[in-house]
Short mmCIF file of C-alpha atoms in Angstrom, two decimals:
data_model
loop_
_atom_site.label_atom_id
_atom_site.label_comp_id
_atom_site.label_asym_id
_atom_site.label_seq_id
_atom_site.Cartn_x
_atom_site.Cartn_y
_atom_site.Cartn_z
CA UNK A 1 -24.22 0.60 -13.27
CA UNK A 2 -20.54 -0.80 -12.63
CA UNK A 3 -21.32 -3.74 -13.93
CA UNK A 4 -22.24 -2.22 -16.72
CA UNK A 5 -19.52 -0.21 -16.93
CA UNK A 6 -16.77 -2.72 -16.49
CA UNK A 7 -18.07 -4.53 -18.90
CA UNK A 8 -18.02 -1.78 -21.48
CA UNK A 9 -14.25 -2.22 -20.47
CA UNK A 10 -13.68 -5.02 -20.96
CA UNK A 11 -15.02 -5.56 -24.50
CA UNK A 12 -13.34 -2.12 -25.38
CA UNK A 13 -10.20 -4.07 -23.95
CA UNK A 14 -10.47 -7.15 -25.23
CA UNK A 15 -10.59 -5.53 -29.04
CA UNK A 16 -7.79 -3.00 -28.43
CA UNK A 17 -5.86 -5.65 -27.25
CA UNK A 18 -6.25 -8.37 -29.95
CA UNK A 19 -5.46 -6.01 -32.67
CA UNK A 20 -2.27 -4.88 -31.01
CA UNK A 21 -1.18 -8.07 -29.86
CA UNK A 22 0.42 -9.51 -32.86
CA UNK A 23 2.58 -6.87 -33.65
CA UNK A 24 4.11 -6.50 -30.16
CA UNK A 25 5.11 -10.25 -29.96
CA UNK A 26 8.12 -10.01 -32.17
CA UNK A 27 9.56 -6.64 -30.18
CA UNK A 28 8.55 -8.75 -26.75
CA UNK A 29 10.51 -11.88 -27.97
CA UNK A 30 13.75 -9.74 -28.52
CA UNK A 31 13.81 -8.11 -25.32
CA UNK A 32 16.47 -9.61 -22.95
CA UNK A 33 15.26 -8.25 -19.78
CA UNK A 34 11.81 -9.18 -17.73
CA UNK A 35 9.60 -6.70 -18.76
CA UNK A 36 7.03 -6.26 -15.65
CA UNK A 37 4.05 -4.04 -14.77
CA UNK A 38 3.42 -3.68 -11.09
CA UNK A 39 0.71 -1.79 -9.40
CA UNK A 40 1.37 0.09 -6.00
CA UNK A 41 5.14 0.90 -5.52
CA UNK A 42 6.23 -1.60 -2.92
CA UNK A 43 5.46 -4.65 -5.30
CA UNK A 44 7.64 -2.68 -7.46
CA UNK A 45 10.30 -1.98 -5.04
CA UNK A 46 10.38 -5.39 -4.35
CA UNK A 47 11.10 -6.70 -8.00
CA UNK A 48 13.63 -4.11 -8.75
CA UNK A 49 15.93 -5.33 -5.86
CA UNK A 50 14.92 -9.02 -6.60
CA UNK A 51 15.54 -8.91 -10.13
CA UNK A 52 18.17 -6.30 -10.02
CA UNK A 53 19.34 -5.80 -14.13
CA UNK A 54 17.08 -9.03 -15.14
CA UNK A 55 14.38 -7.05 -14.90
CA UNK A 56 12.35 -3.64 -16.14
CA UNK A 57 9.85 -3.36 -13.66
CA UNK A 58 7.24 -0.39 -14.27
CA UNK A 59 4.25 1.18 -12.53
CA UNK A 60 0.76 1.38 -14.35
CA UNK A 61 0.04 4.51 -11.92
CA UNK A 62 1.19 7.92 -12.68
CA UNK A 63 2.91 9.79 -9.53
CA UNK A 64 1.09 11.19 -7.01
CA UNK A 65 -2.55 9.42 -7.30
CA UNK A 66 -4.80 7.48 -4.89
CA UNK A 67 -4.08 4.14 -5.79
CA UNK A 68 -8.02 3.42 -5.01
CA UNK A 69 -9.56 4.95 -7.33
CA UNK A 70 -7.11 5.37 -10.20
CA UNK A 71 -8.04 3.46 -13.70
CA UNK A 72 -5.81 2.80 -16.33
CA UNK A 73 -6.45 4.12 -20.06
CA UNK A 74 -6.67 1.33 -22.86
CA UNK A 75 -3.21 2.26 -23.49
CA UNK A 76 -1.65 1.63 -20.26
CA UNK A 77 -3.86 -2.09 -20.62
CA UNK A 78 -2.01 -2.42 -23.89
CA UNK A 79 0.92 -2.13 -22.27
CA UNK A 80 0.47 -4.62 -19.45
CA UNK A 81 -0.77 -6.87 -23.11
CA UNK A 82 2.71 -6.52 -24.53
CA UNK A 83 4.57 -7.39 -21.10
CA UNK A 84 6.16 -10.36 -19.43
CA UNK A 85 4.05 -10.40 -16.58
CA UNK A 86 1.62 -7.75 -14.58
CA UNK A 87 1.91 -8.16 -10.51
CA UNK A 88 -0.80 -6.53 -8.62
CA UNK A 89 -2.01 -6.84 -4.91
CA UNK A 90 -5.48 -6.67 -5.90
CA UNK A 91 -7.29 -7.52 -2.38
CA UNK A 92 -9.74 -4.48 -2.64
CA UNK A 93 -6.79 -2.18 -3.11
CA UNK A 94 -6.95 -1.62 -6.58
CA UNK A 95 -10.78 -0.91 -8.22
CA UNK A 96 -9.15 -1.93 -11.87
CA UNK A 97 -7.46 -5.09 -10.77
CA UNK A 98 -10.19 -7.03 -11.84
CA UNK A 99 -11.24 -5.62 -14.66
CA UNK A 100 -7.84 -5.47 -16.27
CA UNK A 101 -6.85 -9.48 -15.15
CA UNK A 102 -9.71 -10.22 -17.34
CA UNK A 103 -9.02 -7.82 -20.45
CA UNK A 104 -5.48 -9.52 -20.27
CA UNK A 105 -6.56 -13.40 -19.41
CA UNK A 106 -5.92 -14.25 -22.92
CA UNK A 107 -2.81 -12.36 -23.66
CA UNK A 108 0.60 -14.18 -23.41
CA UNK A 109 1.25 -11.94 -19.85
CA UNK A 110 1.64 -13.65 -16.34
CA UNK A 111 -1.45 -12.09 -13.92
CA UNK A 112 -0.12 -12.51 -10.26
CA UNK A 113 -1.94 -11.64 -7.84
CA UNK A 114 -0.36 -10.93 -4.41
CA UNK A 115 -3.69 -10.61 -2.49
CA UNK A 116 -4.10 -14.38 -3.24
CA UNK A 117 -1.82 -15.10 -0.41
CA UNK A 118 -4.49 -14.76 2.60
CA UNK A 119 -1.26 -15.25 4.66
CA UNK A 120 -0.11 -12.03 4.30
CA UNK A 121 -3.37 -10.13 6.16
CA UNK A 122 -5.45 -9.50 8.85
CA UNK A 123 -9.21 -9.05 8.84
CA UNK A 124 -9.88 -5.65 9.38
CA UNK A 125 -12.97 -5.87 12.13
CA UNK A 126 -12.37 -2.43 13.68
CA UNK A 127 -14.30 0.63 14.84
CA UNK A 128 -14.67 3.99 16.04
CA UNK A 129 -16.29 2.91 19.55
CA UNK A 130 -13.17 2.40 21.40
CA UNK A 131 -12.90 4.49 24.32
CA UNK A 132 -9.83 5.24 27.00
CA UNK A 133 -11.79 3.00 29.32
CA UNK A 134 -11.41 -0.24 27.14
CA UNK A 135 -7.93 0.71 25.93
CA UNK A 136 -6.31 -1.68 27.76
CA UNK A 137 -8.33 -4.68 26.04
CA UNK A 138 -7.96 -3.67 22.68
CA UNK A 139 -4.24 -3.08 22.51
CA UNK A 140 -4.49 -4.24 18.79
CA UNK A 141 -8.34 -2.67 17.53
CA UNK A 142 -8.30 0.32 15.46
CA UNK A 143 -10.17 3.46 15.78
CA UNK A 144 -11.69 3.10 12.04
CA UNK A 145 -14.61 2.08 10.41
CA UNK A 146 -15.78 -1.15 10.50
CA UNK A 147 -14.81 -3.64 7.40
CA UNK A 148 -15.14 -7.11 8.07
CA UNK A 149 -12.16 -7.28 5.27
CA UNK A 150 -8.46 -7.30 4.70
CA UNK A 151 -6.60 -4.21 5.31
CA UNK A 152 -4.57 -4.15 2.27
CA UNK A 153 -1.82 -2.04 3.21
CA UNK A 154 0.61 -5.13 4.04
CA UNK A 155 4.19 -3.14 2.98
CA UNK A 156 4.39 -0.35 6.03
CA UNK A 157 4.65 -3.68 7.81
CA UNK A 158 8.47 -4.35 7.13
CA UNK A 159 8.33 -7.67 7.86
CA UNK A 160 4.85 -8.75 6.35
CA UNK A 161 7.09 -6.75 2.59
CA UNK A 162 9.31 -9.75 3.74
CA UNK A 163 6.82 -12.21 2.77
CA UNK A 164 5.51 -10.23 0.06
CA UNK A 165 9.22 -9.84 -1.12
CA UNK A 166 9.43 -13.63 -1.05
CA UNK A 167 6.11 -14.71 -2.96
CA UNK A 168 7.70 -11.88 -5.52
CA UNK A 169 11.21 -13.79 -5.38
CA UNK A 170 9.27 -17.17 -5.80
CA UNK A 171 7.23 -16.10 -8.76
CA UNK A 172 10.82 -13.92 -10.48
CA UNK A 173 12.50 -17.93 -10.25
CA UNK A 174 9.54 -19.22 -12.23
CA UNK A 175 9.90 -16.34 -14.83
CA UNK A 176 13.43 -16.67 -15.30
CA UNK A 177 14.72 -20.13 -13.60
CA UNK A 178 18.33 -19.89 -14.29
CA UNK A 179 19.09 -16.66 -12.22
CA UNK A 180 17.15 -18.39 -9.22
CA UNK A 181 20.14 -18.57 -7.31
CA UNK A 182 21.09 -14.52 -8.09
CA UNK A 183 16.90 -13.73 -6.86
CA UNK A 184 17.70 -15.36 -4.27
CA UNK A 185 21.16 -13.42 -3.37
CA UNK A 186 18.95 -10.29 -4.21
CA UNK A 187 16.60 -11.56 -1.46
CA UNK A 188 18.45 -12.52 1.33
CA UNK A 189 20.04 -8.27 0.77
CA UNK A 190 16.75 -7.63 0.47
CA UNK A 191 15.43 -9.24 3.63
CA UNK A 192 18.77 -8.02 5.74
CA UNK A 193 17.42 -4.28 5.02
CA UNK A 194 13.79 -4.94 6.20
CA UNK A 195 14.79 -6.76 9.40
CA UNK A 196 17.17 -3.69 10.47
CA UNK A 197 14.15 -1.31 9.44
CA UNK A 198 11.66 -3.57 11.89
CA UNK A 199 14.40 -3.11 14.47
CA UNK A 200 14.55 0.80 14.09
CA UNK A 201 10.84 0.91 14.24
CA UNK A 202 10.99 -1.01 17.21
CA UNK A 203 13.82 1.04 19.48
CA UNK A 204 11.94 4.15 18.44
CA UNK A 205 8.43 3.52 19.62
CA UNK A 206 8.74 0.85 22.42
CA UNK A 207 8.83 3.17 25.19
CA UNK A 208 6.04 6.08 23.82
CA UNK A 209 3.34 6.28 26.31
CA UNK A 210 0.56 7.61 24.35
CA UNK A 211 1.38 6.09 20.26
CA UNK A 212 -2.43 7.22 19.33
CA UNK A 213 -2.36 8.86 16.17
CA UNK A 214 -4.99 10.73 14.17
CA UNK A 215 -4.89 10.01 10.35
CA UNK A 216 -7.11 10.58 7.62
CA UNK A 217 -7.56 7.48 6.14
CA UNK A 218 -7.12 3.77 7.77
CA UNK A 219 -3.92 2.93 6.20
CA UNK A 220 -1.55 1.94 9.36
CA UNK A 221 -3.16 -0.82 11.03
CA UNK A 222 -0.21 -3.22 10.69
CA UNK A 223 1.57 -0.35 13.05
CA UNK A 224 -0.55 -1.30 15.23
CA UNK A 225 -0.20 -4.88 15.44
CA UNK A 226 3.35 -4.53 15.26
CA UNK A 227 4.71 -1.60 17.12
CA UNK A 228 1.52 -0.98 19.27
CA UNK A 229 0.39 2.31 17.11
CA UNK A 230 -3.34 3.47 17.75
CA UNK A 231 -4.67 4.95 14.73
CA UNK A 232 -7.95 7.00 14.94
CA UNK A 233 -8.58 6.99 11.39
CA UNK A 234 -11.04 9.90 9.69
CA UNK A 235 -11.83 7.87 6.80
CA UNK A 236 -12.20 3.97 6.26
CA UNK A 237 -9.73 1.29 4.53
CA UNK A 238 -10.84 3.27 1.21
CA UNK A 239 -9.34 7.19 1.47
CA UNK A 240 -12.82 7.69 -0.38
CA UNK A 241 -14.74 6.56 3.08
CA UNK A 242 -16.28 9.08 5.44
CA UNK A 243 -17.38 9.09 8.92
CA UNK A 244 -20.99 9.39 10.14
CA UNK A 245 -22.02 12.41 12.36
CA UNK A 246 -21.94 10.11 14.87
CA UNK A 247 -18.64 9.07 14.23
CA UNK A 248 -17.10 12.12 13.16
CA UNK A 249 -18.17 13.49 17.29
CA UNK A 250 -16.59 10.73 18.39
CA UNK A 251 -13.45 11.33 16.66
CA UNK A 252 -13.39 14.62 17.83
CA UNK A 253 -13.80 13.74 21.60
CA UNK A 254 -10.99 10.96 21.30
CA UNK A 255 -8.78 13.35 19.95
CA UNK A 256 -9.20 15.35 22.87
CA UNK A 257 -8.94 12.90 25.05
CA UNK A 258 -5.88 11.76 24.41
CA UNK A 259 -4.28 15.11 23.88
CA UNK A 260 -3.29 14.91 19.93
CA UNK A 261 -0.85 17.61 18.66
CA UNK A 262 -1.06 16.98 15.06
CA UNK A 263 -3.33 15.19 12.38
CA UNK A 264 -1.43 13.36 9.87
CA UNK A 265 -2.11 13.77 6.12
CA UNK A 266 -0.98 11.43 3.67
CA UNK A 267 1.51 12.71 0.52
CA UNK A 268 -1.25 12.45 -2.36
CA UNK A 269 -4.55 13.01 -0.24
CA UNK A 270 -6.60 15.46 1.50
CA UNK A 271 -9.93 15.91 2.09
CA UNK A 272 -12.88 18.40 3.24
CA UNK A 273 -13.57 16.23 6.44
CA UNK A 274 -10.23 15.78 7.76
CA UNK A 275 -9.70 19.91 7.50
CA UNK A 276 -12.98 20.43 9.35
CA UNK A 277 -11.67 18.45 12.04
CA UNK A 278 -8.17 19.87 12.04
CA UNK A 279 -9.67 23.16 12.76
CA UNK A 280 -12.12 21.68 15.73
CA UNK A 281 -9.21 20.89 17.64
CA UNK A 282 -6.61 22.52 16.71
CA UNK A 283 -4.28 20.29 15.56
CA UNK A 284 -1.19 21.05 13.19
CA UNK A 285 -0.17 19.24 10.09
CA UNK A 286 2.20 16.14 9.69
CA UNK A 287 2.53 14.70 6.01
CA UNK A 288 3.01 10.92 6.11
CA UNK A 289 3.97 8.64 2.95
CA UNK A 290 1.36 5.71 2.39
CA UNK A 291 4.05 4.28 0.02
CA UNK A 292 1.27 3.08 -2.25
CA UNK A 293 2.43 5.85 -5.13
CA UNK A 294 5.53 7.88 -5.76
CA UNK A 295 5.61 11.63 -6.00
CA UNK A 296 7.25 13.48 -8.63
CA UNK A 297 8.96 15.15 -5.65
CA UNK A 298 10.06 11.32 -4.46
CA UNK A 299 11.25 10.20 -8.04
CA UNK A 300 13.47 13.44 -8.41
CA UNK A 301 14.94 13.46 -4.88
CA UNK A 302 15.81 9.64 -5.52
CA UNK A 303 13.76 8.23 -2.51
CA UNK A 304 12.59 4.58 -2.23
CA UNK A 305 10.81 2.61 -0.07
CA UNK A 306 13.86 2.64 2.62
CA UNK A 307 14.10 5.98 2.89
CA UNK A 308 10.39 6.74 3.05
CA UNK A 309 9.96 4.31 5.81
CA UNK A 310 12.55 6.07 7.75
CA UNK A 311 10.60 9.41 6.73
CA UNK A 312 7.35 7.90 8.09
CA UNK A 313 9.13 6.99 11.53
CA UNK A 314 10.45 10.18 12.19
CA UNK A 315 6.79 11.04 11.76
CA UNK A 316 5.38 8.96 14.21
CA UNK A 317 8.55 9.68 16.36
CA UNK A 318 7.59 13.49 16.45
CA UNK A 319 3.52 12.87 16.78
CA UNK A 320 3.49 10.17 19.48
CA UNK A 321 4.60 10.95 23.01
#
């Protein structure tokens, strides 16, 4: 049936987009600037202090959804059609990726994929079976479901946005080769304000004692691996993934077990599960920002992905002990 249904799409596409195309050229020839689509925000982040005025980068999601499961409308396709390039993660973060790479393969637009770069991940091989007795052995296993798959949430890693921020620079030279040496000025800035984020991650959670938190969806792993975070995770890589019985018991009994205070939402998800188990063990509320989408609340109080990080710390500052 999704077969099916993508490839309803993509004819649907395909015609939308051939009819429009012609007309758009002459409007996309006059344009000074980059014109560039982006996916989740970070990529977008990225390009707008890369690129600085060279550029128009632009998100095909609309604030506040779960990057997951969102799908564009023909028009916002026939929008990527008439840009410069579309830059997407795609790495089973984004269920349209594919669909709309295809749609646009024989449009005049640059398709980069991010999630191309295997560099950039780790295979996400965790479960919810780990106890306090094994802790010790599995400083760097989640408490999720099992995968067998990249986590795709690469950018609350500061330093794996570094390397996302340079295949980004890299790809912003081949664009537009004769401000390579500006991207690259734009970069190094760039990098400078990523390294001193690492470093305030790191003096603020190298001497907690107990860093397990308890999230609703499997977003953080790269905290882990990084700054030692354990995540028990309610839901999978996907926010649309639930727990077992089975599992959902045992993520009741490790959050008791290690004495959790608070369950940690995300800013544009919430779900019947993760309530049920709020209320089993009596945990309060902490909001943290996945950084995949922008609010409308983060657009109009000016935040970025800087100042969200720095929100997300505090987070973890006030929900591990």
């Amino acid at each position: 049936m999704k077969i099916l249904k993508n490839l309803i799409f993509l004819i649907i596409l395909s015609i939308f987009i051939a009819g429009c195309s012609s007309a758009d050229e002459s409007s996309k020839a006059n344009n000074e600037q980059l014109e560039i689509y982006t996916s989740i925000y970070p990529i977008q982040y990225a390009i707008e202090r890369i690129g600085g005025d060279t550029v128009e980068a632009k998100t095909v999601y609309p604030p506040g959804v779960d990057a997951h499961s969102y799908e564009p409308t023909t028009k916002d396709i026939t929008a990527l059609a008439d840009s410069d390039a579309f830059i997407y993660l795609g790495a089973g973060m984004e269920s349209f990726a594919e669909s709309a790479a295809d749609a646009l393969a024989s449009q005049d637009v640059q398709l980069i994929e991010i999630g191309e770069h295997e560099e950039l991940f780790h295979v996400e091989e965790s479960h919810h079976d780990h106890d306090a007795d094994s802790e010790e052995s599995h400083d760097h296993e989640h408490d999720g479901h099992s995968h067998g798959d990249h986590d795709p949430h690469i950018w609350i890693d500061p330093l794996r946005m570094i390397e996302m921020a340079a295949i980004i620079k890299d790809e912003l030279i081949e664009l537009n080769p004769d401000k390579e040496s500006y991207y690259n000025e734009n970069f190094t800035s760039l990098k400078t304000d990523l390294l001193a984020l690492d470093e305030t991650f790191q003096e603020t959670l190298e001497a907690k004692e107990n860093k397990h938190i308890l999230v609703s969806h499997a977003a953080f792993g790269y905290w882990e691996e990084r700054y030692g975070i354990e995540q028990i995770s309610i839901n999978g890589l996907s926010s649309a993934s639930e727990p077992s019985q089975k599992e959902l018991t045992e993520i009741i009994d490790q959050a008791n077990s290690y004495d959790l205070d608070y369950i940690i939402f995300e800013q544009n998800s919430s779900n019947r599960v993760s309530e049920i188990i709020q209320n089993e063990i009596g945990a309060d509320v902490l909001i943290i920002h996945n950084l995949s989408v922008l609010t409308e609340d983060d657009l109009d109080n000016g935040e970025d992905y800087l100042s969200l990080m720095q929100y997300n710390l505090d987070v973890l500052d006030r929900a591990t002990k």
